[in-house]
XYZ file of C-alpha atoms in Angstrom:
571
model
C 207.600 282.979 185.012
C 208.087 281.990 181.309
C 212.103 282.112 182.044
C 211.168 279.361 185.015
C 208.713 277.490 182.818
C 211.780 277.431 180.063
C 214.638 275.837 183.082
C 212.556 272.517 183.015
C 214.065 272.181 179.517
C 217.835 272.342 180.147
C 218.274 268.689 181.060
C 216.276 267.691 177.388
C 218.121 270.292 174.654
C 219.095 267.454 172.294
C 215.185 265.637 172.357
C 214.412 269.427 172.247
C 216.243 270.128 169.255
C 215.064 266.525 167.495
C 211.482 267.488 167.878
C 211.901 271.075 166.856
C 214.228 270.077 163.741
C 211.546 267.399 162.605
C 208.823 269.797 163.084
C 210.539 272.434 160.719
C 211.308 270.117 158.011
C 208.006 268.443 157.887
C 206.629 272.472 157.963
C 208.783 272.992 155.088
C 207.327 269.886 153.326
C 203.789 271.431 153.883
C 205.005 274.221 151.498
C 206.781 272.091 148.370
C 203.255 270.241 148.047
C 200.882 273.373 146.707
C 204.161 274.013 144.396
C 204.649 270.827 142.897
C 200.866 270.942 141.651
C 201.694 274.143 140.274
C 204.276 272.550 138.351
C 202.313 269.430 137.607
C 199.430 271.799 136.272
C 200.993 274.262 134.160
C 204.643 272.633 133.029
C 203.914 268.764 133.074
C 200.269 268.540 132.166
C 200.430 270.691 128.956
C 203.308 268.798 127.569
C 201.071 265.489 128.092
C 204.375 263.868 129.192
C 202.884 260.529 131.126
C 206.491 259.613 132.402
C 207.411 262.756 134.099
C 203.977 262.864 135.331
C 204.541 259.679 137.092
C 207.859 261.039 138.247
C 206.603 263.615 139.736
C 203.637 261.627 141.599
C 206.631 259.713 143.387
C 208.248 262.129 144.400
C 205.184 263.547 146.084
C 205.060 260.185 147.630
C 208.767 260.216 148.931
C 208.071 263.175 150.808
C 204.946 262.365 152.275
C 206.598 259.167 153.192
C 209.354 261.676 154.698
C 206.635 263.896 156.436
C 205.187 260.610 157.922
C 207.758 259.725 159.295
C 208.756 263.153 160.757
C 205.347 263.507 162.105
C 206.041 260.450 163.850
C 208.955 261.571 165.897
C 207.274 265.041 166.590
C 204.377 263.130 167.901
C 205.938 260.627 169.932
C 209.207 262.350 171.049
C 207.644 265.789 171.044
C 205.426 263.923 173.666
C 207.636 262.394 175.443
C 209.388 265.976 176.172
C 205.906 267.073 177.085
C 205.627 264.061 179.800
C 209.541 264.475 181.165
C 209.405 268.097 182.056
C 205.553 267.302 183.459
C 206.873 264.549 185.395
C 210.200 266.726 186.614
C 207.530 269.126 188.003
C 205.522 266.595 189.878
C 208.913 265.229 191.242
C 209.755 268.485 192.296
C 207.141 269.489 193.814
C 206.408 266.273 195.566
C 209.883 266.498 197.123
C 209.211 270.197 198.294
C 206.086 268.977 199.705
C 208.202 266.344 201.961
C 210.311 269.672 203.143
C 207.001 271.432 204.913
C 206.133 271.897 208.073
C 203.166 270.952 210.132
C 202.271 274.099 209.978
C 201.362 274.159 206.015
C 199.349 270.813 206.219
C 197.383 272.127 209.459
C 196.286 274.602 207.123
C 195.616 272.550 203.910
C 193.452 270.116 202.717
C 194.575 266.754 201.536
C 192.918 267.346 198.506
C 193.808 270.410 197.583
C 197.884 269.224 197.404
C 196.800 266.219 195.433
C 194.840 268.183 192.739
C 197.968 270.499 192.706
C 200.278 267.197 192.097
C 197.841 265.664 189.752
C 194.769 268.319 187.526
C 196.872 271.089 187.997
C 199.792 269.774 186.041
C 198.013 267.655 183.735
C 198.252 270.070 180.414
C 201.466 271.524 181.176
C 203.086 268.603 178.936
C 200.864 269.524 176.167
C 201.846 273.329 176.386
C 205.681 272.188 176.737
C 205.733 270.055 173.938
C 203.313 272.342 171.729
C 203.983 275.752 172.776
C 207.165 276.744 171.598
C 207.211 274.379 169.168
C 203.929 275.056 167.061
C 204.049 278.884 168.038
C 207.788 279.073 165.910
C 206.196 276.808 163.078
C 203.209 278.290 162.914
C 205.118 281.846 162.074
C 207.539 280.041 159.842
C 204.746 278.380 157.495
C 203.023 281.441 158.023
C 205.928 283.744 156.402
C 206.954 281.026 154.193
C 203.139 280.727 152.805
C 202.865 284.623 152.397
C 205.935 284.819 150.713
C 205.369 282.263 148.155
C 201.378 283.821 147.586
C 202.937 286.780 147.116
C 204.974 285.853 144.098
C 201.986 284.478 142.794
C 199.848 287.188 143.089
C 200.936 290.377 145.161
C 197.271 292.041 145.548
C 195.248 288.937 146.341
C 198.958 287.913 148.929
C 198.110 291.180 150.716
C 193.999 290.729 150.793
C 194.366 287.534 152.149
C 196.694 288.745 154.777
C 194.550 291.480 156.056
C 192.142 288.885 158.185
C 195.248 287.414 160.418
C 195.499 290.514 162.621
C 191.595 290.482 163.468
C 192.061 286.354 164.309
C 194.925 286.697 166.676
C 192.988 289.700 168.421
C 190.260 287.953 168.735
C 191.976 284.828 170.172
C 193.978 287.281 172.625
C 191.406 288.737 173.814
C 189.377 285.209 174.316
C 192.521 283.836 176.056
C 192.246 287.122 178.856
C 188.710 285.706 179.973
C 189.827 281.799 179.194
C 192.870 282.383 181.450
C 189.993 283.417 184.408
C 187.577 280.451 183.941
C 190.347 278.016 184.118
C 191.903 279.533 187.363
C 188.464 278.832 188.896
C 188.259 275.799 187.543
C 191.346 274.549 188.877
C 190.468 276.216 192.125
C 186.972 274.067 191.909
C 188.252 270.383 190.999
C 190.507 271.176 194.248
C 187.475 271.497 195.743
C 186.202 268.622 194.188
C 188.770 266.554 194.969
C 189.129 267.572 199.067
C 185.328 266.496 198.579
C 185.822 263.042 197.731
C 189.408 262.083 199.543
C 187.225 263.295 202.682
C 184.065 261.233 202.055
C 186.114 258.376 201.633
C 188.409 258.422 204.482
C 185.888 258.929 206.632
C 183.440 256.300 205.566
C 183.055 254.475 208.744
C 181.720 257.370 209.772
C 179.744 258.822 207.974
C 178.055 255.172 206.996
C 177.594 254.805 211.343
C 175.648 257.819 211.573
C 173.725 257.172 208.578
C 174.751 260.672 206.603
C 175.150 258.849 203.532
C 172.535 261.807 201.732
C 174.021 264.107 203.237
C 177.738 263.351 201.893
C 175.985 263.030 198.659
C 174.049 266.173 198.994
C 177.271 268.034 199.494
C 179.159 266.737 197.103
C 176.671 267.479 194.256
C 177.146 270.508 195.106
C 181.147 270.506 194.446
C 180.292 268.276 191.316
C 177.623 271.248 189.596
C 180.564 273.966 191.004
C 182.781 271.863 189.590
C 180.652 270.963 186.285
C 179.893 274.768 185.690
C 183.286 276.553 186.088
C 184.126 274.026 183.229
C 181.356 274.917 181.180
C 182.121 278.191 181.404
C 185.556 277.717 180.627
C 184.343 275.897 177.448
C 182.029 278.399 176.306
C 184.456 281.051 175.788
C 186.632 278.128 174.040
C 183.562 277.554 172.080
C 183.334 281.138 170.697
C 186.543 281.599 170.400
C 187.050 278.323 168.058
C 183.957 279.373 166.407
C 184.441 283.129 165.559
C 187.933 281.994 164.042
C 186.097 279.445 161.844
C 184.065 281.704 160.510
C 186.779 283.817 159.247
C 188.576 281.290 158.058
C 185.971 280.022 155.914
C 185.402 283.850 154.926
C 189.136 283.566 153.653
C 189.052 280.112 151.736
C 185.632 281.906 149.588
C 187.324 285.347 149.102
C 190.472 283.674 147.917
C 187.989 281.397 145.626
C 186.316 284.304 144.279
C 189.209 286.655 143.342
C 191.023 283.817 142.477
C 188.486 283.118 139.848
C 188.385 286.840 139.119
C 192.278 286.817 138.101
C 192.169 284.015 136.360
C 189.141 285.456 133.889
C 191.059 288.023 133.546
C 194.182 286.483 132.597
C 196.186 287.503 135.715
C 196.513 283.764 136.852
C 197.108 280.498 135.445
C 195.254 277.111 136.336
C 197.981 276.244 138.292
C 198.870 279.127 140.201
C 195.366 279.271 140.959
C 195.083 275.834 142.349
C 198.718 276.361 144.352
C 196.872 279.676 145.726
C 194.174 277.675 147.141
C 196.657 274.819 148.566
C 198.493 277.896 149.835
C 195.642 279.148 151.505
C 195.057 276.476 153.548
C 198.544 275.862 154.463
C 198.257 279.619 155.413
C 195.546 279.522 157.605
C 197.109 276.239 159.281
C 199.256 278.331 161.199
C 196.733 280.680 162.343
C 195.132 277.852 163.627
C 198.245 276.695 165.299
C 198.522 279.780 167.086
C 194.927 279.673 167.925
C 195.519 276.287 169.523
C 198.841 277.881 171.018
C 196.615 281.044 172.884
C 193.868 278.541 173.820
C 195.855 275.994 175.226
C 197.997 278.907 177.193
C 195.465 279.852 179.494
C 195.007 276.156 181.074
C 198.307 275.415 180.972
C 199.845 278.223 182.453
C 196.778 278.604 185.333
C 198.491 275.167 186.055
C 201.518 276.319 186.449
C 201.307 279.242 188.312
C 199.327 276.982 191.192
C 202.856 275.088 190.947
C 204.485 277.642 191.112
C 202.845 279.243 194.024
C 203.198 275.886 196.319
C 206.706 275.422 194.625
C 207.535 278.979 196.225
C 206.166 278.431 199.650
C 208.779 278.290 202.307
C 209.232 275.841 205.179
C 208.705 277.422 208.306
C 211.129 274.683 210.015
C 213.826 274.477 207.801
C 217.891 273.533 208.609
C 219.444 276.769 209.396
C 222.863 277.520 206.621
C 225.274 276.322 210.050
C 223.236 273.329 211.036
C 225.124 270.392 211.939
C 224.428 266.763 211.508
C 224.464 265.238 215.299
C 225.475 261.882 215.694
C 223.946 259.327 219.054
C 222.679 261.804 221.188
C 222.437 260.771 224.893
C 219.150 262.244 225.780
C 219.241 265.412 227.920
C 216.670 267.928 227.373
C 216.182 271.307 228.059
C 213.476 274.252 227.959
C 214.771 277.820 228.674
C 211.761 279.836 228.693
C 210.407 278.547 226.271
C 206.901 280.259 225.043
C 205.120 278.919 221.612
C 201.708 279.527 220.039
C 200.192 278.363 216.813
C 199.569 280.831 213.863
C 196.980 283.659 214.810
C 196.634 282.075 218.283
C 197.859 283.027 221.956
C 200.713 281.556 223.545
C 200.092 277.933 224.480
C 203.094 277.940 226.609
C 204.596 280.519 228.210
C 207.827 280.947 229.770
C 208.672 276.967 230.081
C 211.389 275.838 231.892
C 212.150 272.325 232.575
C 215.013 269.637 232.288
C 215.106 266.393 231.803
C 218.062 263.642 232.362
C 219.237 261.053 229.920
C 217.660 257.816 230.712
C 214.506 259.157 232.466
C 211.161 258.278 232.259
C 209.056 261.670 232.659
C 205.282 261.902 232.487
C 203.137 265.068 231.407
C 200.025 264.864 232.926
C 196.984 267.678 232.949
C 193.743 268.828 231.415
C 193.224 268.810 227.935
C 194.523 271.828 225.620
C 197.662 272.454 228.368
C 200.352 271.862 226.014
C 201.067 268.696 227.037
C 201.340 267.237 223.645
C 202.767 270.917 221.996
C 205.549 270.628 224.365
C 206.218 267.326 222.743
C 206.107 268.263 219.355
C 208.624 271.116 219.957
C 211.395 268.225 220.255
C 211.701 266.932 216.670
C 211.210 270.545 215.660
C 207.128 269.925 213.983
C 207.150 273.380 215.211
C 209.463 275.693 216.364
C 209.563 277.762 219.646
C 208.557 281.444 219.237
C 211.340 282.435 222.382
C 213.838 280.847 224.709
C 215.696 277.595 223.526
C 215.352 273.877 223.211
C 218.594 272.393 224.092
C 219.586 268.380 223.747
C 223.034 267.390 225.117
C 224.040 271.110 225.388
C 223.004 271.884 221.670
C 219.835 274.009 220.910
C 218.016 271.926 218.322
C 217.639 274.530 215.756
C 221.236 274.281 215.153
C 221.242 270.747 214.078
C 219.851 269.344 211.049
C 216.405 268.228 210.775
C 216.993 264.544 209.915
C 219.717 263.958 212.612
C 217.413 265.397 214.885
C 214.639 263.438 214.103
C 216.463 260.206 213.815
C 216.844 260.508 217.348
C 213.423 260.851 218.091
C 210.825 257.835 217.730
C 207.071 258.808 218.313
C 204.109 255.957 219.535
C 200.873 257.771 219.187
C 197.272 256.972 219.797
C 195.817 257.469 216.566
C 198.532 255.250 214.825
C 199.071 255.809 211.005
C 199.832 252.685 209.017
C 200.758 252.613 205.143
C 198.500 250.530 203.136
C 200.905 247.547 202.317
C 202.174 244.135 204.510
C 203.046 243.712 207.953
C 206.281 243.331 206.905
C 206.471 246.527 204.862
C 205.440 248.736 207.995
C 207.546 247.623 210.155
C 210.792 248.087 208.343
C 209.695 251.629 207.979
C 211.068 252.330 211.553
C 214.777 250.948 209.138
C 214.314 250.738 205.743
C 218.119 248.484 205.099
C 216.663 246.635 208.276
C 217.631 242.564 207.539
C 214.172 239.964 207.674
C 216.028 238.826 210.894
C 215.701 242.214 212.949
C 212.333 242.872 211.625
C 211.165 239.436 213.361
C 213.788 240.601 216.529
C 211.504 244.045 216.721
C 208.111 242.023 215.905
C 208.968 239.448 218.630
C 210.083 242.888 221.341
C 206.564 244.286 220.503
C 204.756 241.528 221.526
C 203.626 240.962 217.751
C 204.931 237.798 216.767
C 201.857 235.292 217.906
C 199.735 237.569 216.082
C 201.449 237.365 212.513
C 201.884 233.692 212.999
C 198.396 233.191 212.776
C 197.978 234.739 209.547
C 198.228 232.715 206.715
C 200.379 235.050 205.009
C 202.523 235.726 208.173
C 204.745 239.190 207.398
C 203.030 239.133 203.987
C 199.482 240.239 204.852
C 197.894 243.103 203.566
C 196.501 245.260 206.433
C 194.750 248.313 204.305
C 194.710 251.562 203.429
C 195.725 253.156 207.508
C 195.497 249.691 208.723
C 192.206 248.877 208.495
C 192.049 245.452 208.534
C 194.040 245.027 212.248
C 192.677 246.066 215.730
C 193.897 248.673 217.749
C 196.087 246.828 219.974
C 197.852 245.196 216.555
C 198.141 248.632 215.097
C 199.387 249.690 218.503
C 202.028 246.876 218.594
C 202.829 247.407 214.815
C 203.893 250.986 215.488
C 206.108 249.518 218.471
C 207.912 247.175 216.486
C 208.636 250.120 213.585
C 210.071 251.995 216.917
C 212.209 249.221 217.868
C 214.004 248.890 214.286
C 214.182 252.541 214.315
C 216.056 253.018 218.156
C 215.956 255.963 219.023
C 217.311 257.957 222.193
C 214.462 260.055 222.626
C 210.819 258.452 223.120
C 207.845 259.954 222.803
C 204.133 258.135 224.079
C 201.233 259.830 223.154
C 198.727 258.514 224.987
C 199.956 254.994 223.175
C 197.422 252.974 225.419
C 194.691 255.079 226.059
C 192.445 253.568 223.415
C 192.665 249.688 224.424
C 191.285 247.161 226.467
C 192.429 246.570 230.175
C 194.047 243.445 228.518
C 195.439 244.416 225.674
C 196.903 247.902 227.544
C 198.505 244.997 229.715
C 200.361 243.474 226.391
C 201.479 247.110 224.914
C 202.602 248.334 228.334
C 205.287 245.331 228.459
C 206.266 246.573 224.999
C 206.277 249.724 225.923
C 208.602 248.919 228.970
C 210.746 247.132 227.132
C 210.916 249.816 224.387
C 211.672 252.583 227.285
C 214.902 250.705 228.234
C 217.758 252.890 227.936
C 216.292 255.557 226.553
C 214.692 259.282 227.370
C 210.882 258.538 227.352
C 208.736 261.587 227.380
C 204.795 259.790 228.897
C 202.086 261.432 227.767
C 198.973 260.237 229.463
C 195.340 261.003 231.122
C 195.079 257.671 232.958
C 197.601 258.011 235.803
C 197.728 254.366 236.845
C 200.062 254.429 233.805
C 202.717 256.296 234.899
C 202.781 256.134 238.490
C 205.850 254.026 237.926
C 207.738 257.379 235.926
C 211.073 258.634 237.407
C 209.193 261.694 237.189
C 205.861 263.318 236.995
C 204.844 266.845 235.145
C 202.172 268.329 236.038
C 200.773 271.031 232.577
C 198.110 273.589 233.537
C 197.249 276.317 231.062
C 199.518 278.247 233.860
C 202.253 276.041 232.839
C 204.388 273.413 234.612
C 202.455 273.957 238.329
C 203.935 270.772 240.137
C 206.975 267.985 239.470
C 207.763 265.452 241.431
C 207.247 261.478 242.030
C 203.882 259.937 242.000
C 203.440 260.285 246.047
C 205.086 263.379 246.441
C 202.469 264.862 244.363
C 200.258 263.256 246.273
C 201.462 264.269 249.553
C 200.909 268.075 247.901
C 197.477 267.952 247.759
C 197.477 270.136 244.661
C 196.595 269.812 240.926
C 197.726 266.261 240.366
C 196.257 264.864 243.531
C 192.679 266.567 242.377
C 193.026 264.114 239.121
C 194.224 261.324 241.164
C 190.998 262.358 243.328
C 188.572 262.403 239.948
C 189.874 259.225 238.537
C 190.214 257.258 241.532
C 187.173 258.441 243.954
C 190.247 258.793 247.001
């Protein structure tokens, strides 16, 4: 995992090596100051020489002007390392996320993948810029600091030392249980955050039935979940931080004392005794730059291994190694016995078999839960069939890429999902290099233009977050137009009308004519005065396809589809 943490750094060696190289000298720098007051102490201060006194003080000042400025770029470009490799793992994970099937977000909450994108990764920069960085200082200054004490003064050198192992122990073993509390806690502001992304999408809702204290009722309980995993994580932080304060303390007094000590007895000078002291506080820097190091490890890397985890999970519809990009595609389809079934569910179809000509209109019909809409979503490949094949023009879809495949395929649904943005913004997501002239051409097809004419901001207006300021009929219409610009052979409706007025159905149904033109439209619908235009009728039971045929020659059956025909009609 630490090899895979390390990768995100290839593409930044030289800021890499700028930080690092800054962060060495100005740990270097740390060291010279406890010996030039040594010098200043016991060589310039006895010989009462005022000039080289002054000397000396300026030189201290060059190289805290030179450690100022070092800090600078450590803190700044260190960061900015930090932020690029955080930001490469949000990129990378955002574009794996684009790569997963239906299958993965049927099973996961919105939430969840944005905590995972956004809490999750938020300390990793701080552990890539500080990590390696203050972990190799902090064992520099820390030999470099020894080393010089110990020409000082050997015995009180190795006393001093003595208390380092029992820090780092202790911060070891408070990083075990730290690393625990922060895996729930990540685990919890997930939580948290499903919480609130579901409150407030479903607003209308919950606002209609008045379960305003209930929403809040269960999200305090995600917020004190949420509060106390992160009070636990800080409590061990808190012992942890102060345990290794009190030592540290311990070490300043017991070098003050047998400082003093040596220094009665003639084993020190007044200098080396005040350098000891500098030096002992430059020593114990480190140690708590390690300390930092093992505390901040446990956050960061709980972080990481949730990106990791998602980073590792694999597309269950992915573009097999031969897959070939497909170019216009005329629109024949065909099922070979097909059967399919969701994850830890029976079959929903079984044994399928049905073809369909380019250019036809073909309506699925039956009760709800059939498959009608499953058999649908095996085209573009959401999911893929468990047996048989899928074939269009002769080629079985899992041999061609994904996005040739689905360029083909255009989708008008009931529950229509608009980006929060303008009118014309939407549209030219059917064709993002789309001119302003063809989005107009596809607005005007879709029986759309009158409507953005009366808005003062015409293709400019903002509709909301999923639409929310149009009706359903202009969301309906919207998602027609997109279709248009995106022209597809193969067309998919979803029960497009099902929701509207007898009027507005009217409007959409001319678009949706229009739209049909040409193309292989797949109908899927509960209201059968709809379709009793199709080429073709399908008839879905949980048995299957039962019946296929015209609108009257089902009729003239007398079986499943003139039963509906029957319950809708009263005939």
């Amino acid at each position: 995992m630490l090899k895979r943490f390390f990768s995100y750094y290839k593409p930044y060696k030289k800021l890499f090596i700028l930080d690092f190289s800054c962060a060495v000298i100005a740990a270097l720098l740390e060291l010279a100051f406890p010996l030039a007051v040594h010098r200043v102490v016991d060589d310039l201060l006895p010989s009462s020489n005022w000039t080289w006194i002054l000397w000396g003080c300026v030189s201290l000042l060059g190289i805290y002007i030179i450690s100022a400025a070092l800090h600078y770029v450590v803190t700044y470009w260190g960061h900015k390392l930090g932020i690029n490799i955080e930001s490469d793992m949000r990129k990378d994970l955002f574009t794996h996320v684009q790569k997963l099937s239906f299958r993965f977000f049927d099973n996961n909450k919105t939430g969840h993948l944005v905590s995972r994108m956004t809490n999750d990764l938020m300390d990793i920069g701080e552990i890539a810029h500080h990590g390696p960085e203050d972990f190799f200082i902090a064992l520099m200054t820390l030999t470099g600091a020894f080393a010089i004490m110990f020409t000082i003064n050997p015995e009180l050198a190795v006393l001093t030392f003595i208390i380092v192992p029992l820090i780092i122990s202790l911060s070891l073993y408070f990083s075990k249980k730290m690393s625990v509390a922060f895996s729930r806690f990540f685990t919890d502001i997930a939580d948290f955050n499903a919480r609130v992304e579901n409150n407030v999408s479903g607003m209308r809702v919950v606002q209609a039935f008045s379960n305003e204290d209930h929403e809040i009722a269960q999200f305090n309980k995600n917020n004190v979940r949420f509060r106390d995993s992160k009070l636990i994580a800080y409590r061990v932080m808190a012992w942890n931080s102060s345990i290794s304060y009190i030592l540290m303390k311990i070490v300043t007094l017991f070098v003050l004392l047998c400082g003093t000590w040596f220094v009665i007895n003639k084993n020190m000078t007044y200098g080396e005794f005040l350098a000891f002291i500098l030096l002992s506080n430059v020593f114990l820097g480190p140690i708590q730059q390690i300390n930092g190091v093992i505390e901040m490890y446990p956050k960061g890397i709980a972080g990481f291994k949730r990106f990791t985890e998602m980073l590792d999970t694999e597309p269950d519809v992915a573009d097999a190694p031969d897959a070939m990009d497909v170019g216009h595609l005329e629109g024949n389809i065909k099922f070979e016995d097909v059967s399919f079934g969701y994850e830890g569910k029976d079959n929903v179809l079984e044994h399928i078999n049905l073809t369909i000509r380019a250019g036809e209109t073909v309506a699925l019909v039956g009760p709800s839960g059939a498959g009608k809409t499953t058999i649908c979503s095996l085209l573009p490949r959401f999911y893929d069939i468990k047996e048989g094949s899928l074939l269009i023009d002769g080629i079985e879809t899992r041999k061609m890429t994904l996005a040739s495949l689905r360029a083909q395929i255009g989708i008008v649904q009931q529950d229509v999902f608009l980006f929060d943005g303008s009118i014309r913004e939407n549209i030219a997501y059917g064709d993002l290099d789309a001119s302003e002239e063809e989005i107009w051409e596809a607005a005007k097809r879709a029986q759309l233009e009158d409507i953005i004419l009366s808005q003062s901001e015409g293709m400019d207006t903002m509709i909301g977050e999923r639409g929310v300021k149009l009706s359903g009929g202009q969301k309906q219409r919207l998602s027609i137009a997109r279709m248009f610009l995106k022209n597809p052979s193969i067309l998919i409706l979803d029960e497009a009308t099902s929701a509207l007025d007898t009027e507005t159905e009217v409007a959409i149904q001319l678009a949706l004519t229009e739209l049909s033109i040409g193309r292989t439209t797949l109908v899927i619908a509960h209201r059968l005065a709809t379709i009793k235009n199709a080429d073709r009728i399908i008839v879905v039971t949980e048995e299957g396809i039962t019946e296929q045929g015209s609108h009257q020659e089902l009729l003239d059956l007398k079986g499943a589809y003139n039963r509906l025909h029957e319950a809708q009609f009263g005939v």
